[in-house]
Short mmCIF file of C-alpha atoms in Angstrom, two decimals:
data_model
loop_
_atom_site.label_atom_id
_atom_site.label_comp_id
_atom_site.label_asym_id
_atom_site.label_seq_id
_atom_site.Cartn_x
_atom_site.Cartn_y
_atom_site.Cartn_z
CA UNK A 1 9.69 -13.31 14.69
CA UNK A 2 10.29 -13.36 11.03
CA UNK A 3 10.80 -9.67 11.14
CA UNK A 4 12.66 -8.91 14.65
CA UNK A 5 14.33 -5.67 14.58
CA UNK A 6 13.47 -4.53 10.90
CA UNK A 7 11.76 -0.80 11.16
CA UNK A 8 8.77 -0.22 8.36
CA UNK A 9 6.97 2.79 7.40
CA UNK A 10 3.05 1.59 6.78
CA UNK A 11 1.24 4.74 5.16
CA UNK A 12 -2.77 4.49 6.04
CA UNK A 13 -2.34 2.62 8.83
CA UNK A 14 -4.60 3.78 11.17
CA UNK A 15 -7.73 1.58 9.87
CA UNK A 16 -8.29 -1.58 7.82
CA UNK A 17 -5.36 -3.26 5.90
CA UNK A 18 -2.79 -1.09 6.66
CA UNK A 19 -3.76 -1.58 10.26
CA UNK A 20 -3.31 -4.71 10.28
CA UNK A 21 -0.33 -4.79 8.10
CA UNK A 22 1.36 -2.58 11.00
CA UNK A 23 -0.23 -4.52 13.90
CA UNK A 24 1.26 -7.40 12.24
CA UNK A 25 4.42 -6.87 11.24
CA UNK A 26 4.93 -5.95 15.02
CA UNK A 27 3.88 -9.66 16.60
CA UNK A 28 6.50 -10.09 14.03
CA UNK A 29 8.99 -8.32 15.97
CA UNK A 30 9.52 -5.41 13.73
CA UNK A 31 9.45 -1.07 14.76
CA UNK A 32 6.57 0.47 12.78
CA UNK A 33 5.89 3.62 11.73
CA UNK A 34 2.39 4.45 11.54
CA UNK A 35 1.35 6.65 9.31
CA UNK A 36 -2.24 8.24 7.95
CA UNK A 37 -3.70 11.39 7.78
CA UNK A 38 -5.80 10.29 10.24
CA UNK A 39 -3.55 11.55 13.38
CA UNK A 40 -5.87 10.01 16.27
CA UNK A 41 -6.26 6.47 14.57
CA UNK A 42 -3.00 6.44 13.84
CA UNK A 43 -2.00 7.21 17.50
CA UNK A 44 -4.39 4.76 18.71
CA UNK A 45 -2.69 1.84 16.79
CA UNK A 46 0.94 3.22 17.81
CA UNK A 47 -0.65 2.69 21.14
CA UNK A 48 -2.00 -0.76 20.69
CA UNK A 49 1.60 -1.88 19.50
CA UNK A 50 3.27 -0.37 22.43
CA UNK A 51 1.02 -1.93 24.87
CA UNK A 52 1.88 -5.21 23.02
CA UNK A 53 5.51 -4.70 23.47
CA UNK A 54 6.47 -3.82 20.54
CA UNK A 55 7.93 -0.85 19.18
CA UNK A 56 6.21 2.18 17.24
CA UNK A 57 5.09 5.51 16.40
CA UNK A 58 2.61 7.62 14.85
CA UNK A 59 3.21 9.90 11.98
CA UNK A 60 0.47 12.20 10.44
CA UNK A 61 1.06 12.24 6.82
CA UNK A 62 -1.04 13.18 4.11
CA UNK A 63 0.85 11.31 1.07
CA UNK A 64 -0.27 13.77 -1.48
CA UNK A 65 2.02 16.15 0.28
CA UNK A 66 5.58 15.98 -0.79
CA UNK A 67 6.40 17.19 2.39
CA UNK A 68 4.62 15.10 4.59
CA UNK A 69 6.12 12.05 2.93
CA UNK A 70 9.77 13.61 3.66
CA UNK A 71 8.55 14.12 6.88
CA UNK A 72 7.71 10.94 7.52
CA UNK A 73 10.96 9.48 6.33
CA UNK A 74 12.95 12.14 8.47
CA UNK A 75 10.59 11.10 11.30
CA UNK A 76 11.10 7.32 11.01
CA UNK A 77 15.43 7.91 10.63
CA UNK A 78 15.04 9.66 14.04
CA UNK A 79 13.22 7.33 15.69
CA UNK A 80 15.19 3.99 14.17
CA UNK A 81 17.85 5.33 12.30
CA UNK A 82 17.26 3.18 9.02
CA UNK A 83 14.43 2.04 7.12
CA UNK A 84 14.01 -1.91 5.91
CA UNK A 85 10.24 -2.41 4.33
CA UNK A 86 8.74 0.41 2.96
CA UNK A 87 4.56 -0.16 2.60
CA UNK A 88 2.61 1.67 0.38
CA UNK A 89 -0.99 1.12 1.37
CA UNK A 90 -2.83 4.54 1.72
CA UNK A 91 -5.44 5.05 -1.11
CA UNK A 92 -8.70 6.75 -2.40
CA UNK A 93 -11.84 5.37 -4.45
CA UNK A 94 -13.23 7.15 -7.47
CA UNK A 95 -17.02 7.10 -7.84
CA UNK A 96 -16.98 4.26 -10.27
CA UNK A 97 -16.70 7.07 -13.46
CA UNK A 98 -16.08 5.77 -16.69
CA UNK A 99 -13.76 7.55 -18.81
CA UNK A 100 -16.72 9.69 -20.70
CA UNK A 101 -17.71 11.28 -16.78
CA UNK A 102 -14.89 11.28 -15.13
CA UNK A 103 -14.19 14.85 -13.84
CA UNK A 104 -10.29 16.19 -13.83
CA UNK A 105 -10.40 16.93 -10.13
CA UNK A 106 -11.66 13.62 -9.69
CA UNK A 107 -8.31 12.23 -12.21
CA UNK A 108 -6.00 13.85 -10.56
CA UNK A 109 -6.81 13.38 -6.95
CA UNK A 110 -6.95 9.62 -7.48
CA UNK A 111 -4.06 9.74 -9.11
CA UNK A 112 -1.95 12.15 -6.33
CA UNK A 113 -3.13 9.85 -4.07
CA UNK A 114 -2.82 6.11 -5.25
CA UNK A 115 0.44 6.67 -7.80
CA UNK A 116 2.22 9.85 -7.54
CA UNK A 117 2.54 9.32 -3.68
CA UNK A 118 3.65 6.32 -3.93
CA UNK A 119 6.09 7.24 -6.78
CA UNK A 120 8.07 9.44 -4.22
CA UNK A 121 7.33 7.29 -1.27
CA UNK A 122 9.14 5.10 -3.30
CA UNK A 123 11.89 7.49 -4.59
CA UNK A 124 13.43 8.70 -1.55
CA UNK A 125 13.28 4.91 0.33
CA UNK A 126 15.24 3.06 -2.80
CA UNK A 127 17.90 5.96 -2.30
CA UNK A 128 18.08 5.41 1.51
CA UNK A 129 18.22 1.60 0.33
CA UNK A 130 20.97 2.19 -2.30
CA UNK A 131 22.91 3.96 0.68
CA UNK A 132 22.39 0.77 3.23
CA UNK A 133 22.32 -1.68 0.81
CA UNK A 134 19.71 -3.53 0.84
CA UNK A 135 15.18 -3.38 1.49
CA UNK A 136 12.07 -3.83 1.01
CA UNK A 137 8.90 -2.24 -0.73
CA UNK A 138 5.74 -3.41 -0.72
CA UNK A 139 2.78 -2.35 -2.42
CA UNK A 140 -0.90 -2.52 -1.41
CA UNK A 141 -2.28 -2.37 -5.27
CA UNK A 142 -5.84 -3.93 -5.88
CA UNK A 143 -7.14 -6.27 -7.91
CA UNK A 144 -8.37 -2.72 -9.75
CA UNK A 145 -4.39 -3.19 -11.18
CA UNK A 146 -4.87 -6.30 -12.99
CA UNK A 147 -8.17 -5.86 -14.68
CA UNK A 148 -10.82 -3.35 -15.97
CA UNK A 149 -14.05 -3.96 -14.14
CA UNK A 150 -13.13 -3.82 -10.38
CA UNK A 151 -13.57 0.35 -10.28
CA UNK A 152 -13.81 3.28 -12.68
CA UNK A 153 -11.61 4.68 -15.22
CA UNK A 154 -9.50 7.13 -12.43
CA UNK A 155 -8.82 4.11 -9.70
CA UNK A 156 -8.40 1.50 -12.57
CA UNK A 157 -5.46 3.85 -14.30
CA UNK A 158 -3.74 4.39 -10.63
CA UNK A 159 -3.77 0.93 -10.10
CA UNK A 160 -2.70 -0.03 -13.54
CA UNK A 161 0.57 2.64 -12.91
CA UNK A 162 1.45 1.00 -9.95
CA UNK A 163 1.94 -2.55 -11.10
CA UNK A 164 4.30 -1.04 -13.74
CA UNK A 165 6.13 0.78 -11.39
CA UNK A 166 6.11 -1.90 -9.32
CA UNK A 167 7.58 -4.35 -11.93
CA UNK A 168 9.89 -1.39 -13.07
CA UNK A 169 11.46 -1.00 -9.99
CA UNK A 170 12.10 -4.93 -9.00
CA UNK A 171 14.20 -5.37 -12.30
CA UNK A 172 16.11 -2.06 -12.19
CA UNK A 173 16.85 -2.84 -8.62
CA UNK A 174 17.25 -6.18 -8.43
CA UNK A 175 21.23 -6.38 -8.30
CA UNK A 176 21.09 -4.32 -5.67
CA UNK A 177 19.29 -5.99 -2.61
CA UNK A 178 15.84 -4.35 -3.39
CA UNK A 179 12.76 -6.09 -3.69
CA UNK A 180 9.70 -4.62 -4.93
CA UNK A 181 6.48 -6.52 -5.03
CA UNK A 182 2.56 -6.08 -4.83
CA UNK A 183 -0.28 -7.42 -3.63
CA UNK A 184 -3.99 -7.55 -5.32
CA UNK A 185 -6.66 -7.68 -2.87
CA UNK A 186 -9.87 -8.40 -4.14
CA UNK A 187 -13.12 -6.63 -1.89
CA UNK A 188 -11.88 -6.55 1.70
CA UNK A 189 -13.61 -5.72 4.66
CA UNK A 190 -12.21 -1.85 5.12
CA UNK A 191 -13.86 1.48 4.97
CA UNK A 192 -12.48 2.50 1.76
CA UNK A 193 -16.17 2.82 0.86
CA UNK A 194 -16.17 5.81 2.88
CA UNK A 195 -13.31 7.88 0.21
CA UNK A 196 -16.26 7.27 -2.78
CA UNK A 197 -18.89 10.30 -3.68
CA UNK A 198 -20.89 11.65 -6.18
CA UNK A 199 -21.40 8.17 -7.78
CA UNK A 200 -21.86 7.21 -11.79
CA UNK A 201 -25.04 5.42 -11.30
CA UNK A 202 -23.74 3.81 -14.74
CA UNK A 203 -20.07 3.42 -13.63
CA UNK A 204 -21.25 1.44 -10.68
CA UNK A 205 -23.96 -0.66 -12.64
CA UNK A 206 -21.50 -2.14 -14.91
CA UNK A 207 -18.87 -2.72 -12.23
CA UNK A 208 -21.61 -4.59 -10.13
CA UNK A 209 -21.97 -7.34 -12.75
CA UNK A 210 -18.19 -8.97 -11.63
CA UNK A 211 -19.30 -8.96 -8.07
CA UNK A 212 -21.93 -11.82 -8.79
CA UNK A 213 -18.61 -13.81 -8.96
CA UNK A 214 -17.24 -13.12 -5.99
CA UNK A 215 -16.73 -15.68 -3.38
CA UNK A 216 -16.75 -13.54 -0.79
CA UNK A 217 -14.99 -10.48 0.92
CA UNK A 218 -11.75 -10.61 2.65
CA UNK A 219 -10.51 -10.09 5.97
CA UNK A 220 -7.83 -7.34 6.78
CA UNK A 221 -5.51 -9.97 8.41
CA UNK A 222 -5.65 -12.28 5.61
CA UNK A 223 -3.95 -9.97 3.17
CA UNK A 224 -1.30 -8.64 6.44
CA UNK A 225 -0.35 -11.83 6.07
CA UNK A 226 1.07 -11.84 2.97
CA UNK A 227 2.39 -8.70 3.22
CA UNK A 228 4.09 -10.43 5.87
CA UNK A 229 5.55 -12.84 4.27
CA UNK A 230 6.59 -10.57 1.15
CA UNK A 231 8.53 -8.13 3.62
CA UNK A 232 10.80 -10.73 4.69
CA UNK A 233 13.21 -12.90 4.48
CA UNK A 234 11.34 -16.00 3.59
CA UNK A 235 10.33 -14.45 -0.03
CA UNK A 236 14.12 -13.20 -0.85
CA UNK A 237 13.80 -14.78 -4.21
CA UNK A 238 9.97 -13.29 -4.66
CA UNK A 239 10.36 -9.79 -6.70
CA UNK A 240 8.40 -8.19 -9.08
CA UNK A 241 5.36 -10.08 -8.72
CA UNK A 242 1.45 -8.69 -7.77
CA UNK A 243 0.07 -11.55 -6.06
CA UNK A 244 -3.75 -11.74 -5.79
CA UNK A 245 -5.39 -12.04 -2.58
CA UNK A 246 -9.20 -12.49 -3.59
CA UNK A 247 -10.37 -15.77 -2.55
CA UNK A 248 -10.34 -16.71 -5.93
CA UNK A 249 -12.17 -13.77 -7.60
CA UNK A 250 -9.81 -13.54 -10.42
CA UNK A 251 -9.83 -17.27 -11.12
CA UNK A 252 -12.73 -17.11 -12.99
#
């Protein structure tokens, strides 16, 4: 039970990773708040925890709101009281757009989604750490956030802006009890897929050419795992790092 009695917020929880990240961090004995905009598949995964045992609730958030995400930290003091591991997984595709198509809608909605949300996510849980002193964030980035060729120009930036604020935040915090790491999944098995449209035939043709080096696609539970083991106690002296997950994708 390597987290028993530690209460984390999971943000897009109610499918793929961040489903299993929250089903997980449950047989690990910890209260979880989960949280998507999806309000049914979020409930249905609160569900499956309590039937486990285990201890959680359902939040509907969409994390583009700067309301919902205060919400959703108002919602998880009520239930818990405090917050230990804050998990940023939610996030959007672009349509594989290289900088010379990408649309500003397109920009900024990536963006809103997979940076500024976490940003704040981010914000108001460091302040409610500062104030217990001590937690724990971590962040569901993408192998998108280490190199160029994974996505287009929109989800490539985003990604990009996370690792520094990633790294930013694990040195400015790191006298303070705070961790603040990422992980890098390579292509996982989620329906992510479903967030791109209107796709750059281009965009996508150039992006193809890494996946002829892929080993192979990832499981949801393999990268809970690590998010696991990043939330707790066992990688206290593990901050500021984006670890890959990718089966070796990035090796090459």
């Amino acid at each position: 039970m390597r987290l028993k009695d530690k209460v984390a917020i999971v943000t897009g929880a109610a499918s793929g990773m961040g489903k299993a990240i929250a089903e997980g961090y449950a047989k690990e004995g910890a209260k979880v708040v989960v949280s998507d905009l999806n309000l049914e598949g979020a409930q249905a995964v609160a569900e499956t925890i309590k039937a486990s045992g285990a201890e959680a609730i359902a939040v509907q958030t969409n994390v583009a709101s700067e309301e919902d995400v205060e919400q959703l930290f108002a919602e998880t003091k009520k239930a818990f009281g405090k917050l230990d591991i804050l998990v940023n997984n939610a996030g959007i595709m672009d349509g594989m757009e290289p900088v010379g198509e990408i649309s500003n809608e397109r920009w900024e909605k990536v963006f809103s989604v997979n940076t500024v949300a976490v940003m704040k996510s981010m914000r108001i849980a460091v302040n409610l750490f500062l104030e217990q002193g001590y937690g724990t964030i971590v962040n569901n980035i993408s192998a998108g956030g280490l190199y160029g060729a994974r996505a287009g120009a929109a989800y490539t930036a985003s990604k990009h802006a996370v690792v520094g604020l990633t790294k930013n935040t694990a040195f400015m915090y790191a006298n303070k009890n705070i961790r603040c790491n990422g992980i890098a999944p390579g292509g996982v098995n989620t329906n992510i897929g479903s967030t791109m449209t209107n796709m750059s035939e281009f965009g996508a043709s150039r992006q193809a050419l890494g996946m002829a080096i892929n080993p192979r696609s990832g499981e949801p539970e393999e990268i809970a795992n690590l998010a696991i083991f990043l939330a707790s106690d066992e990688a206290s002296f593990v901050n500021g790092q984006i670890i890959a997950a990718d089966g070796g994708w990035t090796a090459y």
